Coordinates of C-alpha atoms in Angstrom, one line a residue:
Chain A
M1 CA -11.8 -4.1 6.1
K2 CA -11.3 -7.9 6.2
H3 CA -11.8 -7.8 9.9
F4 CA -15.0 -5.7 9.6
L5 CA -16.4 -8.2 7.0
R6 CA -15.7 -11.1 9.2
M7 CA -17.5 -9.4 12.1
F8 CA -20.4 -8.5 9.9
V9 CA -20.8 -12.1 8.8
Q10 CA -20.7 -13.2 12.4
V11 CA -23.3 -10.8 13.4
C12 CA -25.6 -11.9 10.6
L13 CA -25.0 -15.5 11.5
Y14 CA -25.9 -14.8 15.0
F15 CA -29.2 -13.2 14.1
Y16 CA -29.9 -15.9 11.5
C17 CA -29.4 -18.6 14.1
K18 CA -31.5 -16.7 16.7
C19 CA -34.3 -16.4 14.1
L20 CA -34.0 -20.0 13.1
W21 CA -34.2 -21.0 16.8
R22 CA -37.3 -19.0 17.4
C23 CA -39.0 -20.5 14.3
L24 CA -38.0 -24.0 15.5
K25 CA -39.5 -23.2 18.9
F26 CA -42.6 -21.9 17.3
V27 CA -43.1 -25.0 15.1
V28 CA -42.4 -27.4 18.0
R29 CA -44.8 -25.5 20.1
K30 CA -47.6 -25.7 17.5
L31 CA -46.9 -29.4 17.0
T32 CA -46.8 -30.5 20.6
G33 CA -49.1 -27.8 22.0
R34 CA -46.6 -27.2 24.8
C35 CA -44.3 -24.2 25.4
E36 CA -40.6 -24.6 26.0
L37 CA -40.9 -24.5 29.8
Q38 CA -43.5 -27.3 29.7
R39 CA -41.3 -29.4 27.4
I40 CA -38.3 -29.0 29.7
C41 CA -40.4 -29.9 32.8
Y42 CA -41.9 -33.0 31.1
N43 CA -38.8 -34.3 29.4
T44 CA -36.0 -33.6 31.9
K45 CA -35.5 -35.2 35.3
P46 CA -35.7 -32.9 38.3
G47 CA -32.4 -31.6 39.6
A48 CA -29.6 -29.6 38.0
A49 CA -30.3 -30.7 34.4
R50 CA -33.9 -29.3 34.6
T51 CA -33.2 -26.2 36.6
M52 CA -30.3 -25.1 34.4
K53 CA -32.4 -25.6 31.3
I54 CA -35.3 -23.6 32.8
E55 CA -32.8 -20.9 33.8
A56 CA -31.4 -20.6 30.3
S57 CA -34.9 -20.6 28.8
L58 CA -36.1 -17.8 31.1
K59 CA -33.0 -15.7 30.6
G60 CA -33.1 -16.1 26.8
S61 CA -36.8 -15.4 26.6
K62 CA -38.0 -12.4 24.6
S63 CA -40.5 -11.5 27.3
K64 CA -39.2 -9.0 29.9
R65 CA -41.4 -10.6 32.5
L66 CA -39.7 -14.0 32.0
Q67 CA -36.3 -12.5 31.9
T68 CA -36.7 -10.7 35.2
S69 CA -38.3 -13.7 36.9
V70 CA -34.9 -15.2 37.7
S71 CA -34.1 -12.2 40.0
V72 CA -37.3 -11.8 41.9
H73 CA -37.6 -11.8 45.7
P74 CA -38.2 -15.3 47.0
D75 CA -41.5 -14.2 48.5
A76 CA -42.7 -13.1 45.0
I77 CA -42.1 -16.5 43.4
E78 CA -45.7 -17.7 43.6
K79 CA -47.0 -14.6 42.0
T80 CA -44.3 -14.9 39.3
I81 CA -45.3 -18.4 38.5
D82 CA -48.9 -17.3 38.1
D83 CA -47.8 -14.5 35.8
I84 CA -45.8 -17.0 33.7
M85 CA -48.7 -19.4 33.4
E86 CA -50.9 -16.6 32.3
L87 CA -48.4 -15.2 29.9
K88 CA -47.9 -18.6 28.3
R89 CA -51.6 -19.3 28.4
I90 CA -51.2 -22.5 30.4
N91 CA -54.3 -23.7 32.3
P92 CA -53.1 -24.6 35.8
D93 CA -56.0 -26.9 36.3
I94 CA -55.0 -29.1 33.4
N95 CA -51.3 -28.9 34.2
P96 CA -51.1 -28.9 38.0
Q97 CA -47.6 -30.4 38.1
L98 CA -46.1 -27.7 36.0
G99 CA -46.6 -24.9 38.5
V100 CA -45.0 -27.0 41.2
S101 CA -42.0 -28.0 39.1
L102 CA -41.5 -24.4 37.9
Q103 CA -41.7 -23.1 41.4
A104 CA -39.1 -25.6 42.6
C105 CA -36.7 -24.5 39.8
L106 CA -37.3 -20.8 40.4
L107 CA -36.7 -21.2 44.1
Q108 CA -33.3 -22.8 43.4
I109 CA -32.4 -20.2 40.8
V110 CA -33.3 -17.2 43.0
G111 CA -31.7 -18.9 46.0
Y112 CA -28.4 -19.3 44.2
R113 CA -28.4 -15.7 43.3
N114 CA -29.1 -14.7 46.8
L115 CA -26.4 -17.0 48.1
V116 CA -23.9 -15.4 45.9
A117 CA -24.8 -12.0 47.3
E118 CA -24.7 -13.3 50.9
V119 CA -21.3 -14.9 50.4
E120 CA -19.9 -11.8 48.7
K121 CA -21.1 -9.7 51.6
L122 CA -19.3 -11.9 54.1
R123 CA -16.2 -11.9 52.0
R124 CA -16.1 -8.1 51.8
E125 CA -16.3 -7.8 55.6
P126 CA -12.7 -7.6 56.8
Y127 CA -11.7 -9.4 60.0
D128 CA -11.7 -6.8 62.7
S129 CA -9.9 -7.6 66.0
E130 CA -11.9 -4.8 67.7
N131 CA -15.1 -6.7 67.1
P132 CA -15.9 -9.1 70.0
Q133 CA -17.9 -11.4 67.7
H134 CA -15.1 -11.8 65.3
E135 CA -12.7 -12.5 68.2
E136 CA -15.0 -15.0 69.7
M137 CA -15.2 -16.9 66.5
L138 CA -11.5 -17.0 66.1
L139 CA -11.1 -18.4 69.7
K140 CA -13.8 -20.9 68.9
L141 CA -11.8 -22.1 66.0
W142 CA -8.9 -22.8 68.3
K143 CA -11.0 -24.6 70.8
C144 CA -12.6 -26.9 68.2
L145 CA -9.2 -27.8 66.6
K146 CA -7.2 -28.0 69.8
P147 CA -9.5 -28.9 72.6
N148 CA -6.7 -30.2 74.8
S149 CA -4.3 -27.4 74.6
P150 CA -5.6 -24.0 75.7
L151 CA -4.4 -20.9 73.9
K152 CA -2.0 -19.1 76.2
A153 CA -2.5 -15.6 74.9
R154 CA -4.5 -14.0 72.1
I155 CA -1.3 -13.0 70.4
S156 CA 0.8 -16.1 70.4
K157 CA 3.1 -18.2 68.3
Q158 CA 0.6 -21.1 69.0
W159 CA -1.5 -19.9 66.1
C160 CA 1.1 -21.4 63.8
E161 CA 0.2 -24.8 65.1
I162 CA -3.1 -24.6 63.3
G163 CA -1.5 -23.2 60.2
F164 CA -1.7 -19.4 60.5
Q165 CA 1.3 -17.5 59.3
G166 CA 2.3 -15.6 62.4
D167 CA 1.3 -14.8 66.0
D168 CA -1.9 -12.9 65.1
P169 CA -4.3 -14.5 62.5
K170 CA -6.1 -11.2 61.9
T171 CA -3.8 -10.4 58.9
D172 CA -4.2 -13.8 57.3
F173 CA -7.9 -13.5 56.2
R174 CA -7.1 -10.8 53.6
G175 CA -9.3 -10.8 50.6
M176 CA -11.6 -13.6 51.9
G177 CA -12.5 -11.6 55.0
L178 CA -15.0 -13.1 57.4
L179 CA -15.9 -15.8 54.8
G180 CA -12.6 -17.5 55.5
L181 CA -13.1 -17.6 59.2
Y182 CA -16.8 -18.7 58.9
N183 CA -15.8 -21.6 56.7
L184 CA -12.9 -22.7 59.0
V185 CA -15.1 -22.5 62.1
Y186 CA -17.9 -24.5 60.4
F187 CA -15.4 -27.2 59.3
A188 CA -13.9 -27.4 62.8
E189 CA -17.3 -27.3 64.5
W190 CA -19.4 -29.6 62.4
D191 CA -16.9 -31.9 60.9
T192 CA -14.6 -31.9 63.9
G193 CA -13.2 -35.4 63.5
I194 CA -12.1 -34.9 59.9
A195 CA -10.9 -31.4 60.5
Q196 CA -8.6 -32.5 63.3
Q197 CA -7.4 -35.4 61.2
V198 CA -6.6 -33.2 58.3
L199 CA -4.9 -30.7 60.6
S200 CA -2.7 -33.4 62.1
D201 CA -1.9 -34.9 58.7
S202 CA -1.1 -31.5 57.3
L203 CA 1.6 -31.0 60.0
Q204 CA 3.6 -33.9 58.8
P205 CA 2.1 -35.9 56.0
K206 CA 5.3 -37.4 54.8
Y207 CA 7.0 -38.1 58.1
S208 CA 6.2 -41.8 57.8
Q209 CA 8.1 -42.1 54.5
F210 CA 11.4 -41.0 56.0
N211 CA 13.5 -42.6 58.7
K212 CA 14.6 -40.2 61.3
A213 CA 18.1 -39.6 60.0
E214 CA 16.8 -38.8 56.5
W215 CA 14.2 -36.5 58.0
E216 CA 16.8 -34.5 59.8
K217 CA 19.1 -34.4 56.9
K218 CA 16.4 -32.9 54.7
K219 CA 15.8 -30.2 57.4
F220 CA 12.3 -29.9 55.9
D221 CA 10.7 -30.9 59.1
K222 CA 8.6 -27.7 59.3
A223 CA 7.8 -27.0 55.8
I224 CA 7.0 -30.4 54.3
G225 CA 3.3 -30.3 55.1
Y226 CA 1.0 -27.4 54.5
S227 CA -0.5 -24.7 56.7
F228 CA -4.0 -25.8 57.6
A229 CA -5.6 -22.4 58.2
I230 CA -3.9 -20.8 55.2
V231 CA -4.9 -23.6 52.9
G232 CA -8.4 -23.3 54.3
I233 CA -8.4 -19.6 53.3
N234 CA -7.1 -20.6 49.9
I235 CA -9.7 -23.3 49.5
T236 CA -12.3 -20.7 50.5
D237 CA -11.1 -18.7 47.5
L238 CA -11.5 -21.7 45.4
A239 CA -15.1 -22.4 46.6
Y240 CA -15.9 -18.7 46.2
N241 CA -14.7 -18.8 42.6
L242 CA -16.7 -21.9 41.9
L243 CA -19.8 -20.3 43.3
V244 CA -19.4 -16.9 41.6
S245 CA -18.6 -18.4 38.2
G246 CA -21.8 -20.5 38.4
A247 CA -19.9 -23.8 38.3
L248 CA -21.5 -24.8 41.6
K249 CA -25.0 -24.6 40.2
T250 CA -24.9 -28.3 39.2
H251 CA -24.0 -29.3 42.7
F252 CA -26.5 -27.0 44.5
Y253 CA -29.4 -27.6 42.2
N254 CA -28.9 -31.3 42.8
V255 CA -28.5 -31.2 46.6
A256 CA -30.7 -28.3 47.7
P257 CA -34.3 -29.1 46.8
E258 CA -35.3 -25.6 47.8
A259 CA -33.0 -22.6 47.9
P260 CA -29.3 -23.3 48.5
T261 CA -28.2 -21.5 51.7
L262 CA -24.9 -20.5 53.4
T263 CA -24.9 -23.9 55.2
H264 CA -24.8 -25.6 51.8
F265 CA -21.9 -23.5 50.8
Q266 CA -20.0 -24.3 54.1
Q267 CA -20.7 -28.0 53.7
T268 CA -19.3 -27.7 50.2
F269 CA -16.2 -26.1 51.7
C270 CA -15.8 -29.0 54.1
Y271 CA -16.1 -31.4 51.3
L272 CA -13.5 -29.5 49.2
M273 CA -11.1 -29.3 52.2
H274 CA -11.3 -33.0 52.7
E275 CA -11.0 -33.8 49.0
F276 CA -8.1 -31.4 48.6
H277 CA -6.3 -33.1 51.4
K278 CA -6.7 -36.5 49.8
F279 CA -5.7 -35.0 46.5
W280 CA -2.6 -33.5 48.0
I281 CA -1.5 -36.8 49.5
E282 CA -2.2 -38.5 46.2
E283 CA -0.2 -36.0 44.2
D284 CA 2.7 -36.5 46.6
P285 CA 4.3 -33.1 46.0
L286 CA 7.9 -32.6 46.9
D287 CA 7.2 -29.6 49.1
I288 CA 4.9 -26.7 49.9
M289 CA 6.2 -24.7 46.9
E290 CA 4.1 -26.9 44.7
F291 CA 0.9 -25.8 46.4
N292 CA -0.4 -23.6 43.6
R293 CA 0.3 -26.2 41.0
V294 CA -1.6 -28.8 43.0
R295 CA -4.4 -26.3 43.7
E296 CA -4.8 -25.5 40.0
K297 CA -5.0 -29.2 39.1
F298 CA -7.5 -29.8 41.9
H299 CA -9.6 -26.8 40.7
K300 CA -9.7 -28.2 37.1
R301 CA -10.7 -31.6 38.4
I302 CA -13.6 -30.2 40.4
L303 CA -14.7 -28.1 37.4
K304 CA -14.7 -31.1 35.2
Q305 CA -16.7 -33.1 37.7
L306 CA -19.2 -30.2 37.9
Q307 CA -19.8 -30.3 34.2
N308 CA -21.7 -33.5 34.6
P309 CA -25.3 -32.4 35.4
E310 CA -25.8 -35.4 37.7
M311 CA -22.9 -34.3 39.9
A312 CA -23.3 -33.6 43.6
L313 CA -20.1 -32.9 45.4
C314 CA -21.3 -34.0 48.8
P315 CA -23.4 -37.2 48.5
H316 CA -23.8 -37.5 52.2
F317 CA -26.4 -34.8 52.4
A318 CA -28.0 -35.2 49.0
A319 CA -31.7 -34.2 48.9
S320 CA -34.2 -36.8 49.9
E321 CA -36.0 -38.6 47.0
S322 CA -39.5 -37.3 47.8
L323 CA -38.4 -33.6 47.5
I324 CA -36.5 -34.2 44.3
N325 CA -39.5 -35.7 42.7
M326 CA -41.5 -32.6 43.0
Chain B
M1 CA 28.1 -5.2 37.7
G2 CA 25.5 -2.7 38.4
L3 CA 22.4 -1.3 37.1
L4 CA 24.0 0.5 34.2
S5 CA 25.6 -2.6 32.9
I6 CA 22.4 -4.6 33.2
L7 CA 20.7 -1.8 31.3
R8 CA 23.2 -2.0 28.5
K9 CA 22.8 -5.7 28.3
L10 CA 19.1 -5.3 28.1
K11 CA 19.2 -2.5 25.6
S12 CA 21.5 -4.3 23.2
T13 CA 19.0 -7.2 23.0
P14 CA 15.4 -6.0 23.0
D15 CA 12.7 -8.4 23.9
Q16 CA 15.0 -9.6 26.6
E17 CA 13.4 -11.4 29.5
V18 CA 14.0 -9.9 32.9
R19 CA 13.7 -12.1 36.0
I20 CA 12.4 -10.2 39.0
L21 CA 12.3 -11.8 42.4
L22 CA 9.7 -10.4 44.9
L23 CA 10.5 -11.2 48.6
G24 CA 9.6 -9.9 52.0
L25 CA 7.9 -11.0 55.2
D26 CA 4.3 -12.4 55.2
N27 CA 1.6 -9.7 54.9
A28 CA 4.1 -7.2 53.4
G29 CA 2.0 -7.0 50.2
K30 CA 4.0 -9.0 47.7
T31 CA 1.1 -10.7 46.0
T32 CA -0.9 -7.4 45.8
L33 CA 2.1 -5.8 44.2
L34 CA 2.4 -8.6 41.8
K35 CA -1.2 -8.3 40.8
Q36 CA -0.9 -4.6 40.5
L37 CA 2.1 -5.0 38.1
A38 CA 0.0 -7.3 36.0
S39 CA -3.0 -5.0 36.2
E40 CA -5.2 -7.7 37.8
D41 CA -7.9 -7.5 40.4
I42 CA -6.5 -7.2 43.9
S43 CA -9.6 -7.7 46.0
H44 CA -9.4 -11.5 46.3
I45 CA -5.8 -12.0 47.6
T46 CA -5.2 -14.9 49.9
P47 CA -2.0 -15.7 51.8
T48 CA 0.5 -17.3 49.5
Q49 CA 1.3 -20.9 50.0
G50 CA 4.3 -21.6 47.8
F51 CA 4.8 -19.0 45.1
N52 CA 3.1 -17.1 42.3
I53 CA 4.6 -16.2 39.0
K54 CA 3.4 -13.7 36.4
S55 CA 4.8 -12.5 33.1
V56 CA 4.2 -8.9 32.3
Q57 CA 5.0 -7.3 29.0
S58 CA 6.3 -3.8 29.3
Q59 CA 8.0 -1.6 26.8
G60 CA 9.5 -4.4 24.9
F61 CA 10.6 -6.2 28.0
K62 CA 9.2 -9.4 29.3
L63 CA 9.2 -9.2 33.0
N64 CA 8.9 -12.6 34.8
V65 CA 8.0 -11.7 38.3
W66 CA 8.3 -14.4 41.0
D67 CA 6.4 -13.8 44.2
I68 CA 7.5 -16.2 46.9
G69 CA 5.5 -16.6 50.1
G70 CA 6.9 -14.8 53.1
Q71 CA 5.7 -17.0 55.9
R72 CA 8.5 -18.0 58.2
K73 CA 8.1 -21.7 57.2
I74 CA 8.6 -20.9 53.6
R75 CA 11.6 -18.6 53.9
P76 CA 14.1 -21.4 53.7
Y77 CA 12.9 -22.0 50.2
W78 CA 13.7 -18.5 49.0
R79 CA 17.2 -19.6 48.1
N80 CA 15.8 -22.0 45.5
Y81 CA 14.7 -19.0 43.4
F82 CA 17.9 -16.9 43.6
E83 CA 19.5 -18.1 40.4
N84 CA 19.6 -15.8 37.4
T85 CA 17.7 -13.0 39.2
D86 CA 18.1 -9.7 37.4
I87 CA 16.4 -7.5 40.0
L88 CA 15.4 -8.2 43.6
I89 CA 12.4 -6.4 44.9
Y90 CA 12.1 -6.4 48.7
V91 CA 8.7 -5.4 50.1
I92 CA 8.3 -4.0 53.6
D93 CA 5.0 -3.3 55.4
S94 CA 5.8 0.2 56.6
A95 CA 3.1 0.1 59.2
D96 CA 4.3 -3.1 60.8
R97 CA 6.9 -1.4 63.1
K98 CA 7.1 -4.4 65.4
R99 CA 8.7 -6.4 62.7
F100 CA 11.1 -3.9 61.3
E101 CA 14.0 -5.7 63.0
E102 CA 12.9 -9.0 61.6
T103 CA 12.5 -7.7 58.1
G104 CA 15.9 -6.0 58.3
Q105 CA 17.5 -9.2 59.3
E106 CA 16.0 -11.1 56.4
L107 CA 17.1 -8.4 54.0
A108 CA 20.6 -8.4 55.4
E109 CA 20.8 -12.1 54.9
L110 CA 19.6 -11.8 51.4
L111 CA 22.2 -9.2 50.6
D112 CA 24.9 -11.6 51.9
E113 CA 23.8 -14.4 49.6
E114 CA 26.4 -15.2 47.1
K115 CA 23.9 -16.0 44.4
L116 CA 22.4 -12.5 44.7
S117 CA 25.7 -10.6 44.9
G118 CA 25.6 -7.5 42.8
V119 CA 21.9 -7.9 42.0
P120 CA 20.2 -4.5 42.1
V121 CA 17.7 -4.3 44.9
L122 CA 14.6 -2.1 44.9
I123 CA 13.0 -1.8 48.3
F124 CA 9.3 -0.9 48.4
A125 CA 8.2 0.8 51.6
N126 CA 4.6 -0.4 51.1
K127 CA 1.3 0.5 52.7
Q128 CA 1.9 4.2 52.6
D129 CA -1.8 4.6 52.5
L130 CA -2.0 3.7 56.2
L131 CA -1.7 6.5 58.6
T132 CA 0.7 4.6 60.8
A133 CA 3.1 3.9 58.0
A134 CA 6.7 4.9 58.6
P135 CA 8.2 7.1 55.8
A136 CA 10.7 5.6 53.5
S137 CA 13.5 7.8 54.9
E138 CA 13.0 6.4 58.4
I139 CA 13.0 2.8 57.0
A140 CA 16.1 3.5 55.0
E141 CA 17.9 4.7 58.1
G142 CA 16.6 1.9 60.2
L143 CA 17.9 -0.7 57.7
N144 CA 21.2 1.1 57.3
L145 CA 20.7 1.1 53.6
H146 CA 23.4 3.6 53.1
T147 CA 26.0 1.0 54.0
I148 CA 25.2 -1.0 50.9
R149 CA 28.2 -0.5 48.6
D150 CA 28.2 -3.6 46.4
R151 CA 25.1 -3.1 44.4
V152 CA 22.7 -0.6 43.0
W153 CA 19.7 0.0 45.3
Q154 CA 16.7 2.2 45.8
I155 CA 14.0 2.6 48.3
Q156 CA 10.6 3.6 47.1
S157 CA 7.4 4.6 48.9
C158 CA 4.3 2.9 47.5
S159 CA 0.9 1.6 48.2
A160 CA 0.3 -1.6 46.4
L161 CA -3.4 -1.3 47.4
S162 CA -4.0 2.0 45.6
G163 CA -1.3 1.3 43.0
E164 CA 0.5 4.5 43.9
G165 CA 4.1 4.2 43.1
V166 CA 3.7 0.7 41.5
Q167 CA 2.3 0.6 38.0
I168 CA 4.5 0.1 35.1
K169 CA 1.8 0.5 32.5
D170 CA 2.0 4.3 32.3
A171 CA 5.7 4.6 32.7
S172 CA 7.1 7.4 30.7
P173 CA 10.8 7.5 30.8
A174 CA 10.7 10.9 29.2
R175 CA 9.0 12.4 32.2
L176 CA 11.1 10.4 34.6
C177 CA 14.1 12.1 33.2
S178 CA 12.6 15.5 32.5
P179 CA 14.4 18.2 34.3
E180 CA 11.3 20.3 35.2
G181 CA 10.3 18.1 38.0
K182 CA 13.7 17.6 39.3
D183 CA 13.9 20.4 41.8
D184 CA 11.1 18.9 43.7
G185 CA 12.6 15.5 43.5
E186 CA 16.0 16.6 44.5
A187 CA 14.8 18.4 47.5
K188 CA 13.5 15.1 48.7
F189 CA 16.8 13.4 48.4
S190 CA 18.5 12.4 51.5
K191 CA 21.9 13.5 50.5
G192 CA 23.7 11.6 53.2
T193 CA 22.4 8.2 52.4
A194 CA 25.5 7.0 50.7
G195 CA 28.7 8.4 49.5
S196 CA 27.7 7.5 46.0
V197 CA 24.2 8.8 45.7
A198 CA 23.7 9.9 42.2
S199 CA 22.5 13.5 42.2
S200 CA 20.3 12.8 39.3
P201 CA 18.9 9.3 39.8
C202 CA 17.3 9.1 36.4
S203 CA 19.5 10.0 33.6
S204 CA 17.7 8.8 30.5
S205 CA 19.1 5.3 30.6
E206 CA 18.8 4.6 34.3
G207 CA 15.4 6.0 34.3
L208 CA 14.3 3.3 32.0
V209 CA 15.5 0.5 34.2
W210 CA 13.8 1.7 37.3
G211 CA 11.1 2.9 35.1
L212 CA 10.6 -0.7 34.1
V213 CA 10.2 -1.8 37.6
S214 CA 8.9 1.2 39.5
S215 CA 8.0 3.7 36.8
S216 CA 5.4 5.9 38.4
A217 CA 7.2 5.2 41.6
C218 CA 9.8 7.6 40.2
R219 CA 7.1 9.7 38.8
G220 CA 5.9 10.1 42.3
I221 CA 9.2 11.9 43.0
F222 CA 9.3 13.9 40.0
H223 CA 5.7 14.8 39.7
P224 CA 4.8 17.0 42.6
S225 CA 1.1 16.1 42.4
R226 CA 1.7 12.4 43.1
R227 CA 4.1 12.2 46.0
F228 CA 4.2 10.8 49.4
D229 CA 5.9 12.8 52.0
G230 CA 9.3 11.9 53.1
E231 CA 10.2 10.0 50.0
V232 CA 13.7 8.8 49.6
S233 CA 15.1 7.9 46.3
S234 CA 18.7 7.2 46.0
L235 CA 20.5 5.4 43.3
A236 CA 23.7 4.3 44.7
L237 CA 26.1 3.1 42.2
G238 CA 28.5 1.0 44.1
E239 CA 31.2 0.6 41.7
R240 CA 31.6 3.9 39.9

């Protein structure tokens, strides 16, 4: 009974607050002569802060048309903007800027949703060693990371050198499917210098701290670093979780002036790999068994950074000023 | 030492914590098994760097399950987790025939470990959902399990992917020990596995222990509708 009462009070409180919020919005609208969407666009800087507010406003709207506008097809965005303007009785001739701003926001919102779907599709596609395209990508990964030492056979212990678990990487992609491979290949292909550096560090990051006798005494020579490819697949999981949970919205809405794409996601992965590597060295773990602890700590740190609406994870490809000012 | 004595220890102090160690080669399915035990989503598994740990509450027991990565590089670290282990679960990829020898060697080494002496071992013949999977009986023979005399052991077919033979949630000791299903189960026994194969593996008390770990695994044997072919279940009581 007590429990029921408490719940009842909570429900009442919820509706009361909702009602109060609506009244407040109504009063402000009458006072300023602007609807919520207008107020957001005029008062908030472009970027994640604005787009996220617009998204929340659209989703929480009482109008079905506005609610569904966040999931329209990218081609239908212009039409949707017209509908919203009409519904809100905003004259586009008096407020030309509003339509443009709204369109930019909606492009990002819809783009993010589509990116989640695209990434999910890649993740669900398992690595198939019968598929020549998959095989080609895998071999490309090797070539980019180890340009000077050719792979002797498709099934070879050499795969361990770039951090796979055994002699055939196909079983290592697991739940991340092709997404893991795509990310690794992108990192190795477009950020080759850093990728090779990270790989070589990962093989023996602590060697310098030991003299040779100590090193041999510890017998940790093989396990003290981490496995590059396996960690890459784990960091793919981390990036995927950030994306699906919506945490990456801040980042993408700040760096992708139009719709965020798979390339943006892969660049984010490169950034996370590099950052994780630095974090790993900073944390100075005793051995690989601490991986999940360090990973968790890193995850929390990134999440915290992403709570800041100004945050962009990869400043080197931030959007150009002119586009952001739209 | 043995399963029965562990059980008595557990039974006399309810809410006892049980430390379970999950080992096996890489890609055997340890993490999937761990997530199944904890009733978590298994579609996002990644290769384990280091280890995972989960606590599962079941029938008044708190199971602390340690899942250690099986990559060759990590195997030297296994020994750091031996201490105070109550039950060892060894997972085998039944479809990975090429590495049966390797997995056998690792298991033999584990059984020789002093810190694990007398610790009951449950072997999961995993991935029975694959067509190429070897039946548990074949694996038991290949691994010479019947030569194990110093501890309680059992081999169990399962599919961590489908959850068949794994879940503890719906364990019902009553059914595990019910005599009705027994004929079916007994027929599946490989009588020659060890000199000390118990004819009824699940007397009420024993049933609970394996029930804790492998519950519907046992049910697979006793319940005709949920059974893999060629199942072997033997409860060898080394020191009877």
